[in-house]
Short mmCIF file of C-alpha atoms and ligand atoms in Angstrom, two decimals:
data_model
loop_
_atom_site.label_atom_id
_atom_site.label_comp_id
_atom_site.label_asym_id
_atom_site.label_seq_id
_atom_site.Cartn_x
_atom_site.Cartn_y
_atom_site.Cartn_z
CA MET S 96 -5.38 14.76 -11.84
CA GLN S 97 -2.65 17.68 -11.13
CA ILE S 98 -0.45 19.12 -8.43
CA ALA S 99 0.65 22.34 -9.19
CA THR S 100 2.91 25.15 -6.07
CA SER S 101 2.27 28.00 -5.99
CA THR S 102 3.49 31.46 -4.38
CA GLY S 103 0.80 33.69 -2.73
CA ASP S 104 -1.87 35.37 -1.38
CA ILE S 105 -4.89 32.43 -0.33
CA ALA S 106 -7.31 34.78 -0.15
CA ARG S 107 -6.30 35.96 -4.19
CA SER S 108 -7.30 32.43 -5.89
CA ASP S 109 -9.39 32.98 -7.97
CA ALA S 110 -10.23 28.87 -7.27
CA ASP S 111 -13.17 26.90 -7.30
CA VAL S 112 -12.40 26.82 -3.79
CA ILE S 113 -9.95 27.84 -1.05
CA VAL S 114 -8.81 25.17 1.83
CA VAL S 115 -7.68 26.88 5.20
CA ASN S 116 -8.04 25.13 8.77
CA LEU S 117 -8.50 25.84 12.26
CA PHE S 118 -7.86 24.01 15.93
CA GLU S 119 -9.90 23.00 18.09
CA GLY S 120 -10.59 26.30 20.56
CA VAL S 121 -9.26 29.05 18.15
CA THR S 122 -11.49 32.11 18.31
CA THR S 123 -9.04 34.62 16.05
CA PRO S 124 -8.00 33.25 13.56
CA GLY S 125 -4.48 33.90 11.82
CA GLY S 126 -1.91 33.11 9.34
CA ALA S 127 -4.04 32.80 5.78
CA THR S 128 -7.04 31.17 8.12
CA GLY S 129 -7.57 35.16 9.32
CA ALA S 130 -6.63 36.90 5.98
CA VAL S 131 -9.32 35.31 4.69
CA ASP S 132 -11.63 35.82 6.90
CA ALA S 133 -10.49 39.71 7.34
CA ALA S 134 -11.63 38.32 3.11
CA LEU S 135 -14.90 38.60 4.78
CA ASN S 136 -15.59 40.75 7.07
CA GLY S 137 -15.21 38.42 9.56
CA ALA S 138 -17.97 35.58 8.76
CA ILE S 139 -15.47 33.05 9.77
CA ARG S 140 -15.14 35.12 13.38
CA ARG S 141 -18.70 34.85 13.06
CA LEU S 142 -19.13 31.04 12.19
CA ILE S 143 -16.77 30.58 15.63
CA GLU S 144 -18.89 32.58 17.93
CA LEU S 145 -22.45 30.55 16.92
CA GLY S 146 -20.39 27.57 17.07
CA ASP S 147 -21.12 26.60 14.47
CA VAL S 148 -17.27 25.89 13.43
CA ARG S 149 -15.21 24.39 16.38
CA GLY S 150 -12.08 23.17 14.91
CA LYS S 151 -13.04 19.91 15.31
CA ALA S 152 -11.45 16.97 13.57
CA GLY S 153 -13.46 16.04 10.96
CA GLU S 154 -14.69 19.10 10.49
CA LEU S 155 -15.79 20.20 6.58
CA THR S 156 -17.30 24.04 6.79
CA LEU S 157 -17.93 24.93 3.51
CA ILE S 158 -19.62 28.57 2.70
CA HIS S 159 -19.91 31.01 -0.13
CA THR S 160 -17.82 34.50 -0.25
CA HIS S 161 -20.92 35.91 -2.50
CA GLY S 162 -18.08 37.56 -4.00
CA GLN S 163 -16.17 38.68 -1.46
CA LEU S 164 -13.56 36.98 -3.08
CA PRO S 165 -11.86 36.17 -6.52
CA ALA S 166 -12.79 31.94 -4.95
CA PRO S 167 -16.53 31.54 -4.92
CA ARG S 168 -16.18 29.05 -1.68
CA VAL S 169 -14.53 29.29 0.83
CA LEU S 170 -14.36 25.12 2.41
CA ILE S 171 -12.63 25.68 6.79
CA ALA S 172 -10.98 22.27 7.32
CA GLY S 173 -11.32 21.28 11.41
CA LEU S 174 -8.30 19.72 12.86
CA GLY S 175 -8.38 18.95 16.30
CA LYS S 176 -6.39 19.61 18.78
CA GLN S 177 -2.99 20.86 18.43
CA ALA S 178 -1.38 18.17 20.79
CA ASP S 179 -3.08 15.81 18.31
CA PHE S 180 -1.88 17.11 14.54
CA ASP S 181 0.49 15.41 13.04
CA LEU S 182 2.23 14.46 9.89
CA ASP S 183 -0.93 11.11 9.15
CA ALA S 184 -3.89 13.88 10.50
CA VAL S 185 -2.95 16.27 7.34
CA ARG S 186 -2.09 12.85 5.34
CA ASN S 187 -5.36 12.12 6.79
CA LEU S 188 -7.14 15.22 6.16
CA SER S 189 -6.25 15.83 2.87
CA ALA S 190 -8.00 12.53 1.67
CA ASN S 191 -10.98 13.90 3.55
CA ILE S 192 -11.46 16.50 1.69
CA VAL S 193 -10.34 15.81 -1.53
CA ARG S 194 -13.39 13.52 -1.01
CA PHE S 195 -15.09 15.69 -0.02
CA LEU S 196 -15.40 18.42 -2.92
CA ARG S 197 -16.10 15.63 -5.36
CA ARG S 198 -18.97 17.21 -6.43
CA PRO S 199 -20.76 19.15 -9.59
CA GLY S 200 -19.19 22.84 -10.34
CA ILE S 201 -15.32 22.12 -8.81
CA GLY S 202 -12.64 21.33 -10.13
CA ARG S 203 -10.03 23.70 -9.78
CA VAL S 204 -9.59 23.55 -5.98
CA ALA S 205 -6.19 25.44 -3.73
CA THR S 206 -5.56 24.36 -0.60
CA ILE S 207 -2.56 25.83 1.44
CA VAL S 208 0.38 22.79 3.63
CA HIS S 209 -1.85 21.81 7.11
CA GLY S 210 0.39 22.38 10.18
CA ALA S 211 3.48 23.93 8.16
CA GLY S 212 2.56 27.20 10.14
CA ILE S 213 1.13 27.09 13.04
CA GLY S 214 0.98 23.50 13.42
CA GLY S 215 4.30 23.45 13.81
CA LEU S 216 5.09 20.01 11.79
CA ALA S 217 7.64 19.68 9.83
CA PRO S 218 6.77 22.24 6.39
CA GLU S 219 7.88 19.94 4.02
CA GLY S 220 6.85 16.61 5.54
CA ALA S 221 3.53 18.48 5.67
CA ALA S 222 3.96 19.58 1.84
CA GLN S 223 4.77 16.03 1.27
CA ALA S 224 1.50 14.65 3.23
CA VAL S 225 -0.97 17.40 1.79
CA ALA S 226 -0.27 15.36 -2.12
CA GLU S 227 -0.47 12.44 -0.44
CA GLY S 228 -3.27 12.75 0.73
CA ALA S 229 -4.57 14.31 -1.71
CA VAL S 230 -4.19 11.24 -4.63
CA LEU S 231 -4.97 8.40 -2.44
CA GLY S 232 -8.23 10.18 -1.83
CA SER S 233 -9.22 10.20 -4.59
CA TYR S 234 -8.76 6.71 -5.56
CA ARG S 235 -11.87 5.23 -6.94
CA PHE S 236 -12.58 1.81 -8.90
CA LEU S 237 -14.45 2.41 -11.94
CA LYS S 238 -13.67 1.00 -14.46
CA HIS S 239 -16.54 -1.82 -15.08
CA ARG S 240 -19.45 0.81 -13.47
CA SER S 241 -21.16 2.24 -16.49
CA SER S 242 -20.80 5.87 -17.41
CA ASN S 243 -23.94 7.84 -14.45
CA GLY S 244 -22.64 11.37 -14.46
CA ASP S 245 -22.53 14.04 -12.29
CA ASP S 246 -20.57 10.79 -9.01
CA ARG S 247 -17.65 10.39 -11.51
CA SER S 248 -16.80 14.17 -11.15
CA GLU S 249 -13.33 14.47 -9.73
CA ILE S 250 -11.31 17.49 -8.78
CA ALA S 251 -9.40 18.28 -12.06
CA THR S 252 -6.49 20.72 -10.49
CA LEU S 253 -5.29 20.60 -6.71
CA GLU S 254 -2.60 24.41 -6.19
CA VAL S 255 -0.90 24.30 -3.45
CA VAL S 256 -0.71 27.63 -1.96
CA GLU S 257 2.24 29.39 0.29
CA LEU S 258 2.80 33.01 0.49
CA ASP S 259 6.11 32.62 1.39
CA ALA S 260 8.30 32.13 -1.94
CA ALA S 261 11.47 30.23 -0.07
CA ALA S 262 8.59 27.71 1.14
CA ALA S 263 6.76 27.36 -1.77
CA ALA S 264 10.26 26.10 -3.18
CA ALA S 265 11.52 23.84 -0.11
CA PHE S 266 7.32 22.53 -1.05
CA GLU S 267 8.34 21.49 -4.91
CA PRO S 268 9.26 18.51 -4.24
CA ALA S 269 7.89 17.49 -1.21
CA VAL S 270 5.08 17.52 -2.94
CA ARG S 271 6.20 15.91 -6.22
CA ARG S 272 7.70 12.98 -3.82
CA GLY S 273 3.87 12.66 -2.34
CA GLU S 274 2.74 12.28 -5.76
CA VAL S 275 4.26 10.11 -6.94
CA LEU S 276 4.19 8.07 -3.60
CA GLY S 277 -0.34 8.18 -4.25
CA LEU S 278 -0.07 7.55 -7.90
CA ALA S 279 1.93 3.98 -6.46
CA THR S 280 -0.18 3.06 -3.86
CA ASN S 281 -3.38 3.27 -6.24
CA ALA S 282 -1.80 1.38 -9.63
CA ALA S 283 -1.22 -1.55 -6.95
CA ARG S 284 -5.09 -0.31 -5.68
CA ASP S 285 -5.76 -0.67 -9.27
CA MET S 286 -4.76 -4.41 -9.36
CA ALA S 287 -5.78 -5.30 -6.19
CA ASN S 288 -9.57 -4.29 -7.38
CA GLU S 289 -8.94 -6.58 -10.91
CA PRO S 290 -11.47 -9.18 -10.67
CA SER S 291 -9.54 -12.22 -11.83
CA ASN S 292 -11.13 -12.68 -15.32
CA HIS S 293 -9.31 -9.33 -16.01
CA LEU S 294 -6.03 -9.83 -13.97
CA THR S 295 -4.81 -13.83 -15.30
CA PRO S 296 -1.40 -14.04 -15.02
CA THR S 297 -0.49 -12.65 -17.69
CA MET S 298 -2.07 -10.31 -18.01
CA LEU S 299 -0.61 -8.81 -13.67
CA ALA S 300 2.66 -10.02 -15.93
CA GLU S 301 1.79 -7.70 -18.50
CA ARG S 302 1.20 -4.50 -16.38
CA ALA S 303 4.13 -5.47 -15.08
CA GLN S 304 6.29 -5.06 -18.14
CA ALA S 305 3.99 -1.31 -18.35
CA VAL S 306 5.45 -0.26 -15.25
CA ALA S 307 9.24 -1.80 -16.13
CA ALA S 308 8.31 0.20 -19.96
CA ALA S 309 8.04 3.47 -19.11
CA ALA S 310 11.13 3.98 -15.92
CA PRO S 311 14.35 4.38 -18.02
CA ALA S 312 16.24 2.77 -14.51
CA LEU S 313 13.68 -0.35 -14.54
CA SER S 314 14.92 -3.73 -16.23
CA ILE S 315 12.41 -7.18 -16.57
CA GLN S 316 12.10 -10.26 -16.43
CA VAL S 317 8.75 -12.99 -17.05
CA LEU S 318 9.65 -16.96 -16.05
CA GLU S 319 7.47 -18.94 -18.36
CA GLY S 320 6.22 -22.39 -16.65
CA ALA S 321 8.85 -24.24 -18.36
CA ASP S 322 12.15 -21.05 -17.12
CA MET S 323 10.69 -22.02 -13.43
CA GLU S 324 10.45 -26.06 -14.57
CA ALA S 325 14.57 -25.19 -15.55
CA LYS S 326 15.32 -23.32 -12.18
CA GLY S 327 14.15 -25.91 -10.19
CA MET S 328 11.44 -24.17 -8.98
CA GLY S 329 9.08 -26.84 -8.35
CA SER S 330 6.74 -26.10 -5.39
CA MET S 331 5.63 -22.38 -7.58
CA LEU S 332 4.50 -25.34 -9.98
CA SER S 333 3.06 -27.50 -7.77
CA VAL S 334 0.57 -24.22 -7.25
CA ALA S 335 0.25 -23.17 -10.91
CA LYS S 336 -0.35 -27.20 -12.01
CA GLY S 337 -4.21 -27.36 -11.17
CA SER S 338 -4.79 -23.97 -13.54
CA ALA S 339 -5.66 -23.53 -17.17
CA GLN S 340 -4.01 -20.36 -17.17
CA PRO S 341 0.00 -20.16 -17.19
CA PRO S 342 2.07 -19.06 -14.36
CA LYS S 343 4.40 -16.02 -14.02
CA MET S 344 7.38 -15.71 -12.55
CA ILE S 345 8.24 -11.42 -13.06
CA ARG S 346 11.36 -10.08 -11.41
CA ILE S 347 12.18 -6.22 -11.68
CA ASP S 348 15.71 -4.93 -11.42
CA TYR S 349 16.42 -1.62 -10.35
CA ARG S 350 19.35 -0.37 -10.15
CA GLY S 351 20.06 3.13 -8.60
CA ARG S 352 23.70 1.43 -7.22
CA GLY S 353 24.94 -0.33 -9.83
CA GLY S 354 26.62 -3.25 -7.54
CA GLU S 355 26.63 -6.50 -6.46
CA GLY S 356 23.48 -8.35 -5.99
CA PHE S 357 20.84 -6.38 -4.14
CA ASP S 358 20.22 -4.26 -1.16
CA LEU S 359 17.39 -5.01 -1.15
CA ALA S 360 14.98 -7.39 -2.59
CA ILE S 361 10.59 -6.52 -2.28
CA VAL S 362 9.09 -10.54 -3.23
CA GLY S 363 5.50 -10.77 -3.18
CA LYS S 364 2.48 -13.29 -3.44
CA GLY S 365 0.68 -12.90 -6.10
CA ILE S 366 -2.69 -15.55 -6.65
CA THR S 367 -4.85 -13.88 -8.35
CA PHE S 368 -7.24 -16.33 -7.69
CA ASP S 369 -7.32 -18.27 -4.62
CA THR S 370 -9.81 -21.38 -5.05
CA GLY S 371 -7.73 -22.80 -2.30
CA GLY S 372 -7.41 -25.83 -4.75
CA ILE S 373 -8.17 -29.69 -4.43
CA SER S 374 -8.60 -28.02 -0.48
CA ILE S 375 -11.34 -26.03 -1.78
CA LYS S 376 -12.76 -22.27 0.01
CA PRO S 377 -16.84 -22.66 1.23
CA ALA S 378 -18.37 -20.16 -1.53
CA ALA S 379 -19.29 -17.11 1.30
CA ASN S 380 -16.13 -14.03 0.39
CA MET S 381 -14.11 -16.10 -2.08
CA GLU S 382 -14.98 -13.36 -4.50
CA ALA S 383 -12.93 -11.68 -2.12
CA MET S 384 -9.71 -13.86 -3.30
CA LYS S 385 -9.13 -11.38 -6.76
CA ALA S 386 -7.09 -10.01 -4.16
CA ASP S 387 -4.91 -12.38 -3.30
CA MET S 388 -2.80 -11.33 -5.78
CA THR S 389 -1.76 -7.31 -3.57
CA GLY S 390 1.71 -8.41 -2.77
CA ALA S 391 2.91 -8.99 -6.27
CA ALA S 392 1.05 -6.26 -7.18
CA THR S 393 2.57 -3.89 -4.31
CA VAL S 394 5.86 -4.88 -4.68
CA ILE S 395 5.39 -4.03 -8.30
CA ALA S 396 4.04 -0.83 -7.93
CA ALA S 397 6.69 -0.29 -5.66
CA MET S 398 9.35 0.13 -8.32
CA GLN S 399 7.14 2.21 -10.19
CA ALA S 400 7.80 5.05 -7.40
CA ILE S 401 11.45 4.04 -6.70
CA ALA S 402 12.25 3.97 -9.67
CA ALA S 403 10.69 7.79 -10.31
CA LEU S 404 12.51 8.53 -7.01
CA ALA S 405 16.21 7.61 -8.23
CA PRO S 406 17.22 6.20 -4.35
CA ALA S 407 20.96 4.77 -4.47
CA VAL S 408 19.84 1.56 -3.82
CA ASP S 409 19.68 -1.41 -6.00
CA VAL S 410 16.49 -3.23 -5.11
CA VAL S 411 15.06 -6.16 -7.12
CA ALA S 412 10.87 -7.16 -6.96
CA ILE S 413 9.35 -10.66 -7.18
CA ALA S 414 6.55 -11.85 -7.68
CA PRO S 415 5.29 -15.43 -8.42
CA CYS S 416 1.90 -15.28 -9.70
CA THR S 417 -0.40 -18.35 -10.90
CA GLU S 418 -4.17 -19.12 -9.65
CA ASN S 419 -5.03 -21.56 -6.68
CA MET S 420 -7.25 -24.09 -9.27
CA PRO S 421 -8.89 -27.19 -8.41
CA GLY S 422 -8.42 -28.96 -11.51
CA GLY S 423 -8.07 -32.11 -13.50
CA ASN S 424 -3.87 -32.20 -12.87
CA ALA S 425 -3.74 -29.51 -9.79
CA THR S 426 -1.31 -31.38 -6.63
CA LYS S 427 -3.24 -33.37 -4.61
CA PRO S 428 -3.00 -33.45 -0.53
CA GLY S 429 -0.77 -35.42 0.66
CA ASP S 430 1.70 -34.76 -2.04
CA VAL S 431 5.48 -33.76 -2.34
CA VAL S 432 7.40 -31.41 -3.33
CA THR S 433 11.37 -30.28 -3.90
CA ALA S 434 11.96 -26.16 -4.17
CA MET S 435 14.40 -24.47 -5.38
CA ASN S 436 16.71 -25.29 -3.02
CA GLY S 437 15.68 -28.72 -2.41
CA THR S 438 13.58 -28.77 0.61
CA THR S 439 10.35 -31.47 0.25
CA ILE S 440 8.08 -30.80 2.22
CA GLU S 441 4.03 -32.57 2.16
CA ILE S 442 1.36 -30.31 1.41
CA LEU S 443 -1.12 -31.56 3.77
CA ASN S 444 -3.47 -28.32 2.36
CA THR S 445 -4.00 -27.01 -0.84
CA ASP S 446 -5.34 -23.78 0.22
CA ALA S 447 -2.29 -23.04 2.17
CA GLU S 448 -0.45 -21.79 -1.59
CA GLY S 449 0.91 -19.25 -1.15
CA ARG S 450 3.96 -19.38 1.04
CA LEU S 451 4.27 -22.86 -1.25
CA VAL S 452 5.11 -20.17 -4.42
CA LEU S 453 7.44 -17.73 -1.90
CA ALA S 454 9.53 -20.90 -0.89
CA ASP S 455 10.88 -20.58 -4.83
CA GLY S 456 10.08 -17.35 -4.80
CA LEU S 457 12.51 -16.51 -2.21
CA CYS S 458 15.26 -18.91 -3.27
CA TRP S 459 15.50 -16.71 -5.87
CA ALA S 460 16.50 -13.37 -4.35
CA VAL S 461 18.49 -15.86 -2.46
CA GLU S 462 20.11 -16.85 -5.31
CA LEU S 463 20.07 -13.01 -7.18
CA GLY S 464 21.81 -12.25 -3.96
CA ALA S 465 19.88 -10.25 -2.33
CA ARG S 466 21.77 -8.73 1.45
CA ARG S 467 17.87 -7.63 2.84
CA ILE S 468 14.87 -9.74 2.18
CA VAL S 469 11.13 -8.11 2.92
CA ASP S 470 7.98 -10.73 1.52
CA VAL S 471 4.79 -8.86 1.38
CA ALA S 472 1.79 -11.57 0.60
CA THR S 473 -1.80 -11.99 1.73
CA LEU S 474 -1.01 -15.40 3.57
CA THR S 475 -3.25 -15.81 6.53
CA GLY S 476 -7.00 -15.82 7.70
CA ALA S 477 -5.17 -16.04 10.53
CA ALA S 478 -3.78 -12.69 10.72
CA THR S 479 -8.22 -11.19 11.54
CA THR S 480 -8.27 -13.64 13.68
CA SER S 481 -5.25 -11.74 15.78
CA PHE S 482 -5.73 -7.85 14.85
CA GLY S 483 -8.88 -7.15 13.07
CA ASP S 484 -8.10 -4.77 11.09
CA VAL S 485 -5.99 -2.04 13.31
CA CYS S 486 -2.50 -3.28 12.11
CA TYR S 487 -0.13 -5.58 10.58
CA GLY S 488 1.65 -8.88 11.85
CA ILE S 489 5.85 -8.40 10.76
CA MET S 490 7.90 -11.69 11.73
CA THR S 491 11.86 -11.58 11.36
CA ASN S 492 15.20 -13.48 11.40
CA ASP S 493 16.82 -10.32 11.84
CA ASP S 494 16.13 -7.13 14.45
CA ALA S 495 17.58 -4.16 13.40
CA LEU S 496 15.73 -5.26 9.27
CA ALA S 497 12.31 -5.25 11.16
CA SER S 498 13.00 -2.04 13.04
CA GLN S 499 13.59 -0.25 9.35
CA LEU S 500 10.71 -1.66 8.47
CA GLU S 501 8.70 -0.30 11.63
CA ASN S 502 10.25 3.04 11.48
CA ALA S 503 9.11 3.30 7.31
CA ALA S 504 4.93 2.14 8.14
CA ALA S 505 5.21 4.17 10.34
CA ARG S 506 6.26 7.15 8.59
CA SER S 507 3.59 5.81 6.06
CA GLY S 508 0.50 6.16 8.45
CA GLU S 509 0.51 1.84 8.92
CA LYS S 510 0.91 0.21 12.49
CA THR S 511 2.57 -3.15 13.07
CA TRP S 512 2.37 -5.60 15.01
CA ARG S 513 5.71 -8.27 15.19
CA LEU S 514 4.64 -12.16 16.29
CA PRO S 515 7.59 -13.79 17.74
CA MET S 516 9.48 -17.01 15.40
CA PHE S 517 10.41 -18.79 18.92
CA LYS S 518 12.38 -22.14 17.69
CA GLU S 519 9.53 -24.53 19.13
CA TYR S 520 6.95 -22.45 16.47
CA ASP S 521 10.18 -24.67 14.28
CA ASP S 522 8.20 -28.10 15.41
CA TYR S 523 3.99 -26.95 14.15
CA VAL S 524 6.17 -27.48 10.42
CA LYS S 525 7.73 -31.00 10.56
CA SER S 526 6.52 -33.56 8.18
CA GLU S 527 6.85 -36.87 8.41
CA VAL S 528 7.47 -37.70 5.15
CA ALA S 529 9.76 -34.81 3.92
CA ASP S 530 11.27 -31.71 5.58
CA ILE S 531 9.27 -29.49 5.83
CA LYS S 532 4.73 -29.75 5.42
CA ASN S 533 2.99 -26.58 4.59
CA SER S 534 0.37 -25.82 7.41
CA GLY S 535 0.20 -26.23 10.88
CA ASN S 536 -2.25 -28.13 13.27
CA ARG S 537 -1.72 -26.12 16.44
CA GLY S 538 -2.50 -22.93 16.10
CA ALA S 539 -0.71 -19.59 15.51
CA GLY S 540 -0.99 -19.47 11.89
CA THR S 541 0.21 -16.26 11.20
CA ILE S 542 3.83 -17.26 12.25
CA VAL S 543 3.66 -21.38 11.17
CA GLY S 544 3.17 -19.07 7.86
CA ALA S 545 6.61 -17.51 8.64
CA LYS S 546 8.19 -20.05 9.86
CA PHE S 547 7.05 -21.76 6.62
CA LEU S 548 8.67 -19.29 4.76
CA GLU S 549 11.83 -18.64 7.51
CA ARG S 550 13.35 -21.58 5.51
CA PHE S 551 13.70 -20.16 2.43
CA VAL S 552 15.94 -16.90 2.61
CA ALA S 553 18.44 -18.91 3.58
CA ARG S 554 19.94 -16.29 6.33
CA THR S 555 19.89 -13.19 4.01
CA PRO S 556 18.71 -10.85 6.75
CA TRP S 557 14.32 -10.88 6.01
CA VAL S 558 10.87 -9.31 7.53
CA HIS S 559 7.77 -11.11 6.71
CA LEU S 560 4.80 -8.98 6.62
CA ASP S 561 0.94 -10.51 6.38
CA ILE S 562 -1.48 -8.06 4.92
CA ALA S 563 -4.66 -10.96 4.69
CA ASN S 564 -5.75 -8.42 6.99
CA VAL S 565 -5.96 -4.64 5.79
CA ASP S 566 -5.61 -5.36 2.07
CA MET S 567 -9.09 -5.35 2.05
CA MET S 568 -11.85 -2.94 3.40
CA ASP S 569 -14.58 -2.13 3.88
CA LYS S 570 -15.37 1.72 4.34
CA GLU S 571 -12.97 3.72 3.34
CA ARG S 572 -10.85 5.59 5.58
CA GLY S 573 -8.96 8.78 6.03
CA TRP S 574 -6.39 7.77 2.98
CA VAL S 575 -7.64 4.18 3.54
CA SER S 576 -10.08 3.74 0.38
CA LYS S 577 -12.50 0.95 0.08
CA GLY S 578 -11.88 -1.51 -1.47
CA ALA S 579 -8.34 -2.95 -2.49
CA SER S 580 -5.85 -0.44 0.82
CA GLY S 581 -3.33 0.36 -0.99
CA TYR S 582 -1.52 -1.10 2.56
CA SER S 583 2.49 -1.97 2.93
CA VAL S 584 3.22 -0.01 -1.34
CA ARG S 585 4.24 3.12 0.50
CA THR S 586 6.48 1.16 3.17
CA LEU S 587 7.55 -0.84 1.44
CA ILE S 588 9.26 2.77 -0.90
CA ASN S 589 9.65 4.76 2.32
CA LEU S 590 11.87 1.41 3.53
CA ALA S 591 14.31 1.07 0.11
CA LEU S 592 14.21 5.38 0.37
CA SER S 593 15.63 4.39 3.38
CA LEU S 594 18.13 2.38 2.24
CA GLU S 595 20.35 5.03 1.10
N1 BES O 781 -5.03 -16.45 0.58
C1 BES O 781 -5.35 -17.11 1.48
C2 BES O 781 -6.04 -15.68 2.79
C3 BES O 781 -6.78 -15.55 3.19
C4 BES O 781 -7.44 -16.09 4.32
C5 BES O 781 -6.64 -14.05 2.76
C6 BES O 781 -8.43 -14.59 4.53
C7 BES O 781 -7.50 -12.95 2.43
C8 BES O 781 -7.95 -13.37 3.52
C9 BES O 781 -4.39 -18.69 2.34
O1 BES O 781 -3.69 -18.50 0.82
C10 BES O 781 -5.37 -19.49 3.03
O2 BES O 781 -5.31 -19.37 2.32
N2 BES O 781 -4.05 -19.31 3.92
C11 BES O 781 -4.80 -20.59 4.81
C12 BES O 781 -3.91 -21.33 5.02
C13 BES O 781 -4.09 -22.79 5.91
C14 BES O 781 -4.83 -23.64 5.09
C15 BES O 781 -3.51 -23.33 6.55
C16 BES O 781 -5.80 -19.64 6.24
O3 BES O 781 -5.48 -18.76 6.27
O4 BES O 781 -7.37 -20.18 6.14
MN1 MN O 782 -5.20 -20.37 0.54
ZN1 ZN O 783 -4.03 -17.78 -1.29
#
């Protein structure tokens, strides 16, 4: 989908459909909707009188213009109650509109910026949300389905039309920003949706190479098994041992400031398939574990957008990538391994592998001089028990960084909730035979994962995002797509931008 900004009267657009809007309770539409209504001799007012158009949130009404306008169709989007209308609503509405208009004969769509006029929202924020939502809503993962004609049609062009030339000029960079954020999210979705036979650690590293090659501001390094061995990454390697696929530890650098170390490290769990290893998972729903590399996809895709938006910060992404398989050489329960920082780990459950690969990824971030670390991982099934799919848990050793992360999430339309890191939970990872063990047996599964990870960040301000309950969704909803949802990608980007 191409997105363009233009100055003009939307009523004069000859797009296949023009999109206008209506707040609930409005009987005489104003602004662009009023102009379109006038050109249609009051057709919209008549529909309001009849009760067919009410402006309710989610209401989408397609009418035909019968030659009264250059465009053959008008879509009237209900905005709901003005008091409830915010940038999240704009983003979700824009995504829903793009899905609604996915039909034969509709290639060019012209839209006004919802909320920018009488809506009273920050105009540029609203323009960004329109573009972001449109890109996010246009996402589908169809590459493994044989072509079947019409159901693949997609909007080719979205024109954001604004009457005022100065306002239109300000919309241009905002629209581009929304597009960059949306495209990065879709790139992460593409990786997470990919089956594990189409996305091995080697192939994931190739995707990261492609992202880095496309942006001059990025550089990439991929550690092979021998390199990891040399660096003492015994925790990561203990997971890779059971697989025939070679592991990859991906590092992407973005230098926007050119300082020492890094302002931010983002570290993502990259298990391209999690069978559980010797502590093998039950067969039911195991296919969902193809998405256990969502954290890695998230940090790789975030770097794509950070490079495009070019903030004056230095960011490094680290993604430890491997399969977790029960091969003949696999780690066995009771085995003890040593991470890069010298911490010894008793592996009681080989299915708690995410924290094992992240341990060495976090150690590397510390070694590289990260002043802040955020890790993102599909770490625990317990996250679903705690939160369903409404919000995701964050855990931290630093309130200030956690607040910045929370604000970035809020700007992305994502809800987060902090889980406690009381020192009493330290006991939950104490081992009889090593420094720590990789799984607890006293509940609080999501917190235990964080308590384990905390041992590898030294004193660096750090936030852990456990996205295991939101990475895959069973239905689409506003900006959220079915399958890989794209959760946390824009949050990491917005966090990096906020550190400038
Ligand atoms: N990848 C899983 C967590 C997961 C479960 C993600 C369901 C998405 C949906 C993780 O590696 C895992 O298996 N965690 C275990 C940890 C336990 C053994 C301590 C879990 O949550 O059961
Ligand atoms: Mn597991
Ligand atoms: Zn896992």
